[in-house]
Coordinates of C-alpha atoms in Angstrom, one line a residue:
M273 CA 160.9 -127.0 -168.7
P274 CA 158.6 -129.4 -167.1
N275 CA 157.7 -128.7 -163.4
G276 CA 157.7 -125.1 -164.2
S277 CA 155.6 -124.5 -160.8
L278 CA 158.7 -125.8 -158.9
S279 CA 161.6 -123.2 -157.9
L280 CA 164.9 -123.4 -159.4
P281 CA 166.4 -125.0 -156.5
A282 CA 163.8 -128.0 -156.4
R283 CA 164.2 -128.5 -160.0
L284 CA 168.0 -128.6 -159.6
C285 CA 167.7 -131.0 -157.0
L286 CA 165.4 -133.3 -158.9
L287 CA 167.6 -133.0 -162.1
A288 CA 170.6 -134.0 -160.1
W289 CA 168.8 -136.8 -158.1
D290 CA 170.4 -140.0 -159.0
P291 CA 168.4 -143.1 -158.3
A292 CA 170.7 -145.4 -158.5
G293 CA 173.1 -144.1 -155.8
S294 CA 173.6 -141.2 -153.1
T295 CA 172.4 -137.8 -154.0
D296 CA 173.3 -136.4 -150.5
S297 CA 176.6 -135.0 -151.3
A298 CA 178.6 -131.7 -150.9
R299 CA 178.3 -131.3 -154.7
V300 CA 174.5 -131.3 -154.7
Q301 CA 174.1 -129.5 -151.8
H302 CA 176.2 -126.7 -153.3
L303 CA 174.1 -126.9 -156.7
V304 CA 170.7 -126.6 -155.0
R305 CA 172.1 -123.7 -152.6
A306 CA 173.5 -122.0 -155.7
G307 CA 169.9 -122.3 -157.3
A308 CA 168.2 -120.6 -154.4
L309 CA 170.9 -117.7 -154.4
T310 CA 170.1 -117.5 -158.1
E311 CA 166.4 -117.4 -158.1
L312 CA 166.5 -114.7 -155.1
A313 CA 168.9 -112.8 -157.4
Q314 CA 166.5 -113.4 -160.4
R315 CA 163.5 -112.1 -158.3
G316 CA 165.6 -108.8 -157.2
L317 CA 165.7 -110.0 -153.8
L318 CA 169.5 -110.4 -153.5
T319 CA 171.6 -107.9 -155.2
D320 CA 175.2 -108.1 -156.2
D321 CA 177.2 -105.2 -154.1
E322 CA 180.8 -105.7 -155.2
G323 CA 180.7 -109.4 -154.9
I324 CA 178.8 -109.4 -151.6
A325 CA 175.0 -111.1 -151.6
T326 CA 173.1 -108.2 -150.4
P327 CA 169.5 -108.5 -149.5
A328 CA 167.6 -105.8 -151.3
D329 CA 165.5 -105.0 -148.3
L330 CA 164.4 -106.4 -145.1
D331 CA 160.8 -107.0 -145.5
S332 CA 160.4 -108.6 -149.0
G333 CA 159.4 -112.4 -149.3
T334 CA 158.7 -115.0 -152.0
G335 CA 156.1 -116.9 -150.1
D336 CA 158.4 -120.1 -150.7
A337 CA 159.6 -121.4 -147.4
V338 CA 163.1 -122.6 -149.0
L339 CA 163.7 -119.4 -150.5
D340 CA 162.6 -117.1 -147.7
G341 CA 164.4 -119.0 -145.2
L342 CA 168.0 -118.5 -147.1
L343 CA 166.8 -114.7 -147.4
E344 CA 166.4 -114.5 -143.8
L345 CA 169.5 -116.5 -143.0
V346 CA 171.2 -113.7 -145.3
R347 CA 169.7 -110.9 -143.8
E348 CA 170.7 -112.2 -140.2
S349 CA 174.4 -112.7 -140.7
L350 CA 177.5 -110.9 -141.5
P351 CA 178.2 -110.3 -145.1
H352 CA 179.5 -113.0 -147.3
R353 CA 180.8 -113.4 -150.8
W354 CA 178.7 -115.3 -153.3
R355 CA 181.3 -118.0 -153.1
T356 CA 180.8 -118.5 -149.3
W357 CA 176.8 -118.5 -149.5
V358 CA 177.3 -121.2 -152.0
R359 CA 178.7 -123.6 -149.3
L360 CA 178.0 -122.0 -146.1
H361 CA 175.2 -124.0 -144.5
A362 CA 174.3 -125.7 -147.6
R363 CA 172.8 -128.4 -146.2
V364 CA 170.2 -126.6 -144.5
T365 CA 168.9 -125.4 -147.9
F366 CA 169.1 -129.1 -149.3
D367 CA 167.1 -130.6 -146.6
A368 CA 164.4 -128.0 -146.6
V369 CA 164.1 -128.4 -150.6
R370 CA 164.3 -132.3 -150.1
E371 CA 161.6 -131.9 -147.4
Q372 CA 159.5 -129.8 -149.7
L373 CA 159.7 -132.3 -152.8
V374 CA 158.7 -135.1 -150.3
A375 CA 155.7 -133.0 -149.3
E376 CA 154.8 -132.1 -153.2
G377 CA 155.1 -135.9 -154.1
H378 CA 158.3 -135.8 -156.1
L379 CA 160.5 -137.7 -153.5
R380 CA 159.3 -140.4 -151.2
A381 CA 160.6 -141.0 -147.6
E382 CA 161.3 -144.8 -146.8
K383 CA 162.0 -145.6 -143.3
R384 CA 165.0 -148.1 -143.0
R385 CA 166.9 -149.8 -140.1
V386 CA 170.6 -149.8 -140.5
L387 CA 172.3 -153.0 -139.6
G388 CA 168.6 -154.0 -138.7
V389 CA 169.1 -151.8 -135.5
F390 CA 169.6 -148.0 -136.2
P391 CA 166.6 -146.2 -137.6
S392 CA 167.0 -144.4 -140.8
V393 CA 165.2 -142.8 -143.9
E394 CA 166.0 -143.4 -147.7
Y395 CA 164.6 -140.8 -150.0
V396 CA 163.6 -142.2 -153.5
L397 CA 162.0 -140.8 -156.6
A398 CA 158.5 -141.1 -156.7
R399 CA 158.2 -139.3 -160.3
E400 CA 161.2 -140.5 -162.2
A401 CA 159.8 -139.5 -165.4
A402 CA 159.7 -135.9 -164.0
A403 CA 163.5 -135.9 -163.2
R404 CA 164.4 -137.6 -166.3
A405 CA 162.3 -134.8 -168.2
L406 CA 164.0 -132.2 -166.6
R407 CA 167.7 -133.7 -167.4
E408 CA 166.7 -134.3 -171.0
E409 CA 165.4 -130.6 -171.2
A410 CA 168.6 -129.3 -169.6
R411 CA 170.6 -131.1 -172.2
R412 CA 168.3 -129.5 -174.9
V413 CA 169.0 -126.2 -173.9
V414 CA 172.6 -126.7 -173.6
E415 CA 172.9 -128.7 -177.1
G416 CA 170.1 -127.6 -178.9
P417 CA 169.5 -125.2 -181.7
Q418 CA 167.4 -122.7 -180.2
P419 CA 169.1 -119.2 -179.8
A420 CA 170.1 -118.4 -176.1
G421 CA 168.1 -115.3 -176.5
E422 CA 164.9 -117.1 -176.7
V423 CA 165.4 -119.2 -173.9
S424 CA 163.7 -118.2 -170.5
E425 CA 166.0 -116.8 -167.8
R426 CA 164.7 -119.6 -165.5
D427 CA 165.9 -122.4 -167.8
A428 CA 168.8 -120.7 -168.8
A429 CA 170.0 -120.7 -165.1
L430 CA 168.9 -124.3 -164.6
A431 CA 171.0 -125.5 -167.6
V432 CA 174.0 -123.2 -166.8
L433 CA 174.4 -124.3 -163.1
A434 CA 173.7 -128.0 -163.8
A435 CA 176.6 -127.6 -166.7
A436 CA 178.6 -126.0 -164.1
A437 CA 178.2 -128.7 -161.3
G438 CA 178.5 -131.2 -164.0
L439 CA 175.0 -132.8 -163.1
G440 CA 172.3 -133.7 -165.2
V441 CA 174.2 -132.4 -168.2
S442 CA 177.0 -134.5 -169.9
G443 CA 180.5 -133.2 -170.0
D444 CA 180.6 -133.6 -173.9
S445 CA 177.8 -130.8 -173.9
V446 CA 180.0 -128.1 -172.6
S447 CA 183.5 -129.2 -173.9
G448 CA 185.1 -127.8 -177.1
V449 CA 184.8 -124.3 -178.3
R450 CA 181.2 -124.6 -179.2
G451 CA 180.3 -125.8 -175.9
R452 CA 181.7 -123.0 -173.9
E453 CA 180.5 -120.5 -176.2
R454 CA 177.0 -121.8 -175.6
I455 CA 177.5 -121.6 -172.1
T456 CA 178.6 -118.4 -172.3
E457 CA 175.7 -117.4 -174.2
L458 CA 173.2 -118.7 -171.7
T459 CA 175.1 -117.2 -169.0
R460 CA 174.7 -113.8 -170.4
R461 CA 170.9 -114.7 -170.9
C462 CA 170.8 -115.1 -167.2
V463 CA 172.7 -111.9 -166.1
S464 CA 170.1 -109.4 -167.4
A465 CA 167.7 -110.7 -164.6
A466 CA 170.5 -111.4 -162.0
P467 CA 173.4 -109.0 -161.9
G468 CA 175.1 -111.5 -159.7
M469 CA 174.7 -114.5 -161.8
R470 CA 178.4 -114.8 -163.2
R471 CA 179.5 -114.6 -159.9
I472 CA 177.2 -117.2 -158.7
V473 CA 178.6 -119.5 -161.8
G474 CA 182.1 -118.9 -160.9
E475 CA 181.2 -119.9 -157.3
V476 CA 179.5 -123.2 -158.4
W477 CA 182.4 -124.1 -160.7
D478 CA 184.9 -123.6 -157.9
A479 CA 182.8 -125.1 -155.4
V480 CA 182.1 -128.6 -157.3
S481 CA 185.3 -128.8 -159.1
D482 CA 187.0 -131.1 -156.9
E483 CA 184.2 -133.5 -156.4
G484 CA 183.2 -133.3 -160.2
A485 CA 186.9 -134.4 -160.9
R486 CA 186.5 -137.3 -158.8
A487 CA 182.9 -138.3 -159.7
P488 CA 182.5 -141.1 -162.3
A489 CA 181.8 -140.1 -165.5
S490 CA 178.1 -141.7 -165.5
A491 CA 177.5 -139.3 -162.4
R492 CA 178.3 -136.2 -164.4
G493 CA 175.6 -136.8 -166.9

C-alpha cells in the first residue's frame, strides 16, 4: 500500500479522513485506536491473555511516539479487555496521530474563528491523493482477486479494520457470503502475526456498530 512508512493507526486515520465533513468522531477515534492496538500486537509488544491486552514486557518500545504513548498507558493502567481499550481515552490516540500527520505534511492545521470571535483549528487534508490511494487500495484488498495469503499482514489488518468500522471500504464489498468469506480470510492472515487480532476486530465492530448504522452510506465508503 502507499504511505508504507506510516504506522497502521496513521494510515487508518488518513483512509477515514472525510475531506467534505467531520472526521473527528467517536467512530474514527475507535478505528484509529484499534489500529494502534493491532500494530502493537503485530509487533509482539501487546499480547492476548484470555481477552486481556497485556504488555509483553516493561521496557520495549517502537520509536513511534503514538504507539509508545499507548503502550505506556496500557502498562500504567489496570488490566482491561480489548473492547475497553478500543474506546478508553481513544481521543488521546486520535489527537496524537492527527498531530503526527500534521508534522509529516499529510494534514494541514488552519486557524479559524468561530462566529468571528472564538479561536479554533480546522484540520484539512494536504495530500488528498494519498488518502484516496489508501482507500482505493483497501477496496482492492477486500474486493480483488489476490489470495489473502499473499496480502501483507499490515495491509490485511488495515483493510479488515476499515471494513469493520465501515470507513473507507464500501459496505457492498463486505455484504453477502463472498464478502464475509473474504473478510474471514483476511482476518486469518492477520491472526498469524497478532493472536489478539480476532478479538480486536470484534471490538471494533461492536464499538462502531451504532455509529455506522446511523452514518450516511456515503460516509461508509
